[in-house]
Short mmCIF file of C-alpha atoms in Angstrom, two decimals:
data_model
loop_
_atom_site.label_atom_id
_atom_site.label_comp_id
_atom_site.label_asym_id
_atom_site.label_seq_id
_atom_site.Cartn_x
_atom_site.Cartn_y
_atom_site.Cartn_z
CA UNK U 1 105.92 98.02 106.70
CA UNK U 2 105.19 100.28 103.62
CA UNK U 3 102.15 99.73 101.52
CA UNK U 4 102.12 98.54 98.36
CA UNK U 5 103.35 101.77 95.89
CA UNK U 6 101.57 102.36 92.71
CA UNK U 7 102.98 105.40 90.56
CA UNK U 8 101.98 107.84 88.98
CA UNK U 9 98.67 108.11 90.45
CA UNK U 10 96.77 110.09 87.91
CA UNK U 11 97.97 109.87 84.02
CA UNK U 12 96.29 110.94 81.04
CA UNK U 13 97.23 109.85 77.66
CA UNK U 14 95.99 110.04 73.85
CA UNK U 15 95.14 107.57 71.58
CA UNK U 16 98.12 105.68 69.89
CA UNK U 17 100.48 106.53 72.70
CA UNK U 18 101.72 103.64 75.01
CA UNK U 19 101.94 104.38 79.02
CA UNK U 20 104.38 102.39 81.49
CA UNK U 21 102.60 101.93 85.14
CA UNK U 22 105.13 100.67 87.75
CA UNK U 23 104.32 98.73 90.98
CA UNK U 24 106.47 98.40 94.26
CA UNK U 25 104.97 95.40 96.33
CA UNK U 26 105.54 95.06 100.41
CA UNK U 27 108.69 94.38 101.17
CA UNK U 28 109.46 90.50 101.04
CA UNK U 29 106.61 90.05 99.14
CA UNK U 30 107.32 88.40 95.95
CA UNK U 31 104.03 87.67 94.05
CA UNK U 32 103.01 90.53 91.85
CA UNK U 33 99.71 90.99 89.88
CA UNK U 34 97.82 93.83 88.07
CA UNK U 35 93.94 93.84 88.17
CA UNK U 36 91.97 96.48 85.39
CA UNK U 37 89.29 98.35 87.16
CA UNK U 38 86.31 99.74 85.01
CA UNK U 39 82.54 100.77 86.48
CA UNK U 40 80.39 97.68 85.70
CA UNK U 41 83.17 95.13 85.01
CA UNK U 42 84.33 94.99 88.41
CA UNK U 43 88.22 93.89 88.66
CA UNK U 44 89.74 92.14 85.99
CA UNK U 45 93.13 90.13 85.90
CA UNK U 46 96.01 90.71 83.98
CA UNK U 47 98.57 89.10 84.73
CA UNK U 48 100.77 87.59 88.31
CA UNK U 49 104.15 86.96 88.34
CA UNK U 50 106.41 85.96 91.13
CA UNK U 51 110.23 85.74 90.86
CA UNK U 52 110.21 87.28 87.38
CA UNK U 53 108.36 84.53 86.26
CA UNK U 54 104.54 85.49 84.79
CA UNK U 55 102.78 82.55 86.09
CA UNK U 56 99.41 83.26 84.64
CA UNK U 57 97.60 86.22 82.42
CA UNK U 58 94.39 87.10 81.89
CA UNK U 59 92.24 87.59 78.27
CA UNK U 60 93.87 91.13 77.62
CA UNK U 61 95.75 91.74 73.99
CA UNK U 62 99.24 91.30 73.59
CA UNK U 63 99.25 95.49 74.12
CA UNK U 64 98.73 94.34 77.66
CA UNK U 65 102.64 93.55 78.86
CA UNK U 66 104.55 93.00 82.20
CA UNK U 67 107.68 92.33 83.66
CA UNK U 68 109.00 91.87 87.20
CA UNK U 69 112.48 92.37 88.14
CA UNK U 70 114.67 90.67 90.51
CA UNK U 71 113.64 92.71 93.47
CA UNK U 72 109.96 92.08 92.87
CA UNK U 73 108.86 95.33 91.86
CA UNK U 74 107.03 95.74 88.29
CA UNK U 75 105.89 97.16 85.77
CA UNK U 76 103.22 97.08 83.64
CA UNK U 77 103.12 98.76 79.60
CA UNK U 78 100.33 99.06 77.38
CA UNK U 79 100.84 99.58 73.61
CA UNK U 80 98.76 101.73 71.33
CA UNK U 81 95.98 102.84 73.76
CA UNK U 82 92.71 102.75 72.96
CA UNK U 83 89.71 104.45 74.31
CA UNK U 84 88.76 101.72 76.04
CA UNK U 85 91.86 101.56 78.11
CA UNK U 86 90.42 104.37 80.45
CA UNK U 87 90.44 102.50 83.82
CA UNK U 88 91.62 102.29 87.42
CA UNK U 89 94.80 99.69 87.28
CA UNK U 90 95.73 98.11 90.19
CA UNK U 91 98.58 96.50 91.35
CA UNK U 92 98.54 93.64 94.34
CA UNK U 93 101.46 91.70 96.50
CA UNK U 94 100.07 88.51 97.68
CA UNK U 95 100.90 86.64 101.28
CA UNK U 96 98.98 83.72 102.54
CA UNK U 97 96.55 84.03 100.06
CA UNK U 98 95.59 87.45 101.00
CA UNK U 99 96.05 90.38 98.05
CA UNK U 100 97.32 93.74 99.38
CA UNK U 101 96.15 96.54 96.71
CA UNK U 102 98.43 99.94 96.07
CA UNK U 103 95.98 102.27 95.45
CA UNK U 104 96.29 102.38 91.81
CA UNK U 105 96.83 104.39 89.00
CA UNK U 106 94.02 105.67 87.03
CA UNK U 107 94.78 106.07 83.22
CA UNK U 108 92.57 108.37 81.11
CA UNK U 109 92.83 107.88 77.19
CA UNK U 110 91.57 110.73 74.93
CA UNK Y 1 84.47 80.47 81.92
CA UNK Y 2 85.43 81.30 84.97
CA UNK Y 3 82.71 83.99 86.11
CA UNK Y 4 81.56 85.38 89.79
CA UNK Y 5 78.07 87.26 89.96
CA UNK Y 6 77.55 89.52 92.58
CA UNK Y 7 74.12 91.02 93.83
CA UNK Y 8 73.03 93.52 94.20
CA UNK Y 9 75.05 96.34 92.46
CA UNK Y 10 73.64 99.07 94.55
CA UNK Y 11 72.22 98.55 98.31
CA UNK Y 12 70.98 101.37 100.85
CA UNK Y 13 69.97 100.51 103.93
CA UNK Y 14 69.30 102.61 107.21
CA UNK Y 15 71.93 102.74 110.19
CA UNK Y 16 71.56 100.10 112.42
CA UNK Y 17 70.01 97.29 109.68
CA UNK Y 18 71.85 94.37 108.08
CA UNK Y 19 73.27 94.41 104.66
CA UNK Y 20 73.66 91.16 102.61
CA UNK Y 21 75.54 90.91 98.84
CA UNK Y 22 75.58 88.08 97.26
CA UNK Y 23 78.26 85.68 94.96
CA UNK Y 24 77.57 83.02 92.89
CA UNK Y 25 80.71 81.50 91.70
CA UNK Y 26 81.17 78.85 88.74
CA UNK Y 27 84.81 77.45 89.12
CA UNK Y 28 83.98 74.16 91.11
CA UNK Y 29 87.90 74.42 91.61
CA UNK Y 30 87.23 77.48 93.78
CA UNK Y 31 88.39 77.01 97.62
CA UNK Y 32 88.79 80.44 98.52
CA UNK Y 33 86.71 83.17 98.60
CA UNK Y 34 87.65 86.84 100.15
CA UNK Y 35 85.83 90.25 100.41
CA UNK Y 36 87.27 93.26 99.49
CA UNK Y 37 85.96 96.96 100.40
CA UNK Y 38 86.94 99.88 98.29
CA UNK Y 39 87.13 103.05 99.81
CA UNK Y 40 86.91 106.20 97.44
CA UNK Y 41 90.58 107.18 95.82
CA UNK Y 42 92.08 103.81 98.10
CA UNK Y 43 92.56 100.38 96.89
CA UNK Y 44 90.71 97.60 97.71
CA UNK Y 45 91.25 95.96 101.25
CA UNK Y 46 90.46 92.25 102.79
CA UNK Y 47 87.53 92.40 105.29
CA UNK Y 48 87.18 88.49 105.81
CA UNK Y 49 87.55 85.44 104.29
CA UNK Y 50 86.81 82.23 104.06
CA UNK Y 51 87.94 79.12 102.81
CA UNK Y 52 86.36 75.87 101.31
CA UNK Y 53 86.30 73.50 104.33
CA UNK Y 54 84.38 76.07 106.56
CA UNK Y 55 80.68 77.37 106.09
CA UNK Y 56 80.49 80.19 107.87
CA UNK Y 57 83.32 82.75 109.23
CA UNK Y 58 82.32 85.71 112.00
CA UNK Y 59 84.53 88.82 112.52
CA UNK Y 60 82.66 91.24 115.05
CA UNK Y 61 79.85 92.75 112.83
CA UNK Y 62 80.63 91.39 109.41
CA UNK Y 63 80.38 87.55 108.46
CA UNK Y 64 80.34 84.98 105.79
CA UNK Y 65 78.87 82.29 104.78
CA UNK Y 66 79.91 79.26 101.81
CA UNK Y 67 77.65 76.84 100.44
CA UNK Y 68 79.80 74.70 97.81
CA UNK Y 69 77.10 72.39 96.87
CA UNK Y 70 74.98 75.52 95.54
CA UNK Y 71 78.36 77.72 94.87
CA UNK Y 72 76.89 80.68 96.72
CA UNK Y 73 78.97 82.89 99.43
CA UNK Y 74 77.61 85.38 100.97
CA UNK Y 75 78.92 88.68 103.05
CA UNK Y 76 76.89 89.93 106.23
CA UNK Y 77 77.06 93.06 107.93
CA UNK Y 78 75.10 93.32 111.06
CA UNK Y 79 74.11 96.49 112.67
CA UNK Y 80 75.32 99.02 109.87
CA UNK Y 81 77.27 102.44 110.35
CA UNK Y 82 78.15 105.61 108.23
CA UNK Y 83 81.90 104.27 107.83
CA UNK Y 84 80.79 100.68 105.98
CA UNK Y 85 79.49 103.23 103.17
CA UNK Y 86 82.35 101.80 100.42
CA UNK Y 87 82.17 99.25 97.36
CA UNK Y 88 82.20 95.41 98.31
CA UNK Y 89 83.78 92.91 96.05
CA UNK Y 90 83.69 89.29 96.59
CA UNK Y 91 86.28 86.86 94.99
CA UNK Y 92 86.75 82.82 94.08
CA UNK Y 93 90.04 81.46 93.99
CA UNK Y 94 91.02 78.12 92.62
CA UNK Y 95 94.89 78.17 93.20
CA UNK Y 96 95.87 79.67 89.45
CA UNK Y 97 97.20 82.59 90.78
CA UNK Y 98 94.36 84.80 89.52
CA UNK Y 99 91.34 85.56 91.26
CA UNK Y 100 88.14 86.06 90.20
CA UNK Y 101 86.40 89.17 91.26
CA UNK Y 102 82.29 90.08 90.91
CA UNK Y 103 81.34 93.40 89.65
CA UNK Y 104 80.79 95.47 92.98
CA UNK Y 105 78.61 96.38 95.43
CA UNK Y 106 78.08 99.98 96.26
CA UNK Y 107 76.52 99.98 99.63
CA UNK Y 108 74.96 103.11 101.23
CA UNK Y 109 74.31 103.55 105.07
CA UNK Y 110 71.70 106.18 105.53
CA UNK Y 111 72.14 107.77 108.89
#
């Protein structure tokens, strides 16, 4: 089976601009969820959804968005980046309680 | 909140020792806890895990060990090589669909 598909890999952005990071999970997998990486803060959760249903989010702002559609891939948006945005942001399918990571796409603000 | 601590941030240790990080979680919900290693440019990827009703899990040279009464888990690695040179992260889960990771561990194997 394929991995778990994160594109693009690399992106860089400017301040004010909003970015759109897409996610394809292992096939039959249908639980989704998007983890923030920054140095010192470890992995932080977004947001999981499973069946196009966002069954729990994390403390982001509202610029933080998802969606999944009907064959489980997703996609995650944030609105009017900041500086602070600058991170590693990685995407997960879950089975049997175990998370398989994509290998992320790291988003550089300026 | 919901918080895990992980210790240390940074451990170096000579080829051939043990390597111990440490995870305090405080979610008394928590009955699962995994460990993740990072590889540079990869994603993270499960080493082991464990799960509330057990207190200690062995895989070959890595292991781990769960005490809920203190809320401590911690990862073993037993007779250390080049290739276990990556970032550890340890997680709690309490069945909310999120987990709960600590901050890292970057772990260096001299040779």
């Amino acid at each position: 089976k394929a991995g778990v598909t994160q594109t693009p890999r690399y992106l860089i952005k400017t301040r004010g601009q909003q970015v759109t990071l897409s996610c394809s999970p292992i096939s039959g997998h249908r639980s989704v969820s998007w983890y923030q990486q920054t140095p010192g803060q470890g992995l932080q959760f977004l947001f999981e959804y499973f069946s196009e249903t966002q069954r729990n989010k994390g403390n982001f702002p509202g610029r933080f968005s998802g969606r999944q559609f009907s064959n489980s891939r997703s996609e995650m948006n944030v609105s009017t980046l900041e500086l602070g945005d600058s991170a590693l942001y990685l995407c997960a399918s879950r089975e049997s309680g175990e998370l398989f990571f994509g290998e992320g796409s790291r988003l550089t603000v300026l | 909140g919901e918080n895990v601590e992980q210790h240390p941030s940074t451990l170096s240790v000579q080829e051939g020792d043990s390597a111990v990080i440490k995870c305090t979680y405080s979610d008394s919900a928590s009955n699962y806890f995994p460990w993740y290693k990072q590889e540079l440019g990869k994603g993270p990827q499960l080493i082991i895990d464990i799960r509330s009703n057990v207190g200690e899990k062995k895989d070959q040279r890595i292991a781990v060990t769960l005490n809920k009464t203190a809320k401590h888990f911690s990862l073993h690695i037993t007779e250390t090589q080049p290739e276990d040179s990556a970032v550890y992260f340890c997680a709690a889960y309490s069945g909310t669909y999120k987990y709960i990771f600590g901050t890292g561990t970057r772990l260096k194997v001299l040779a």
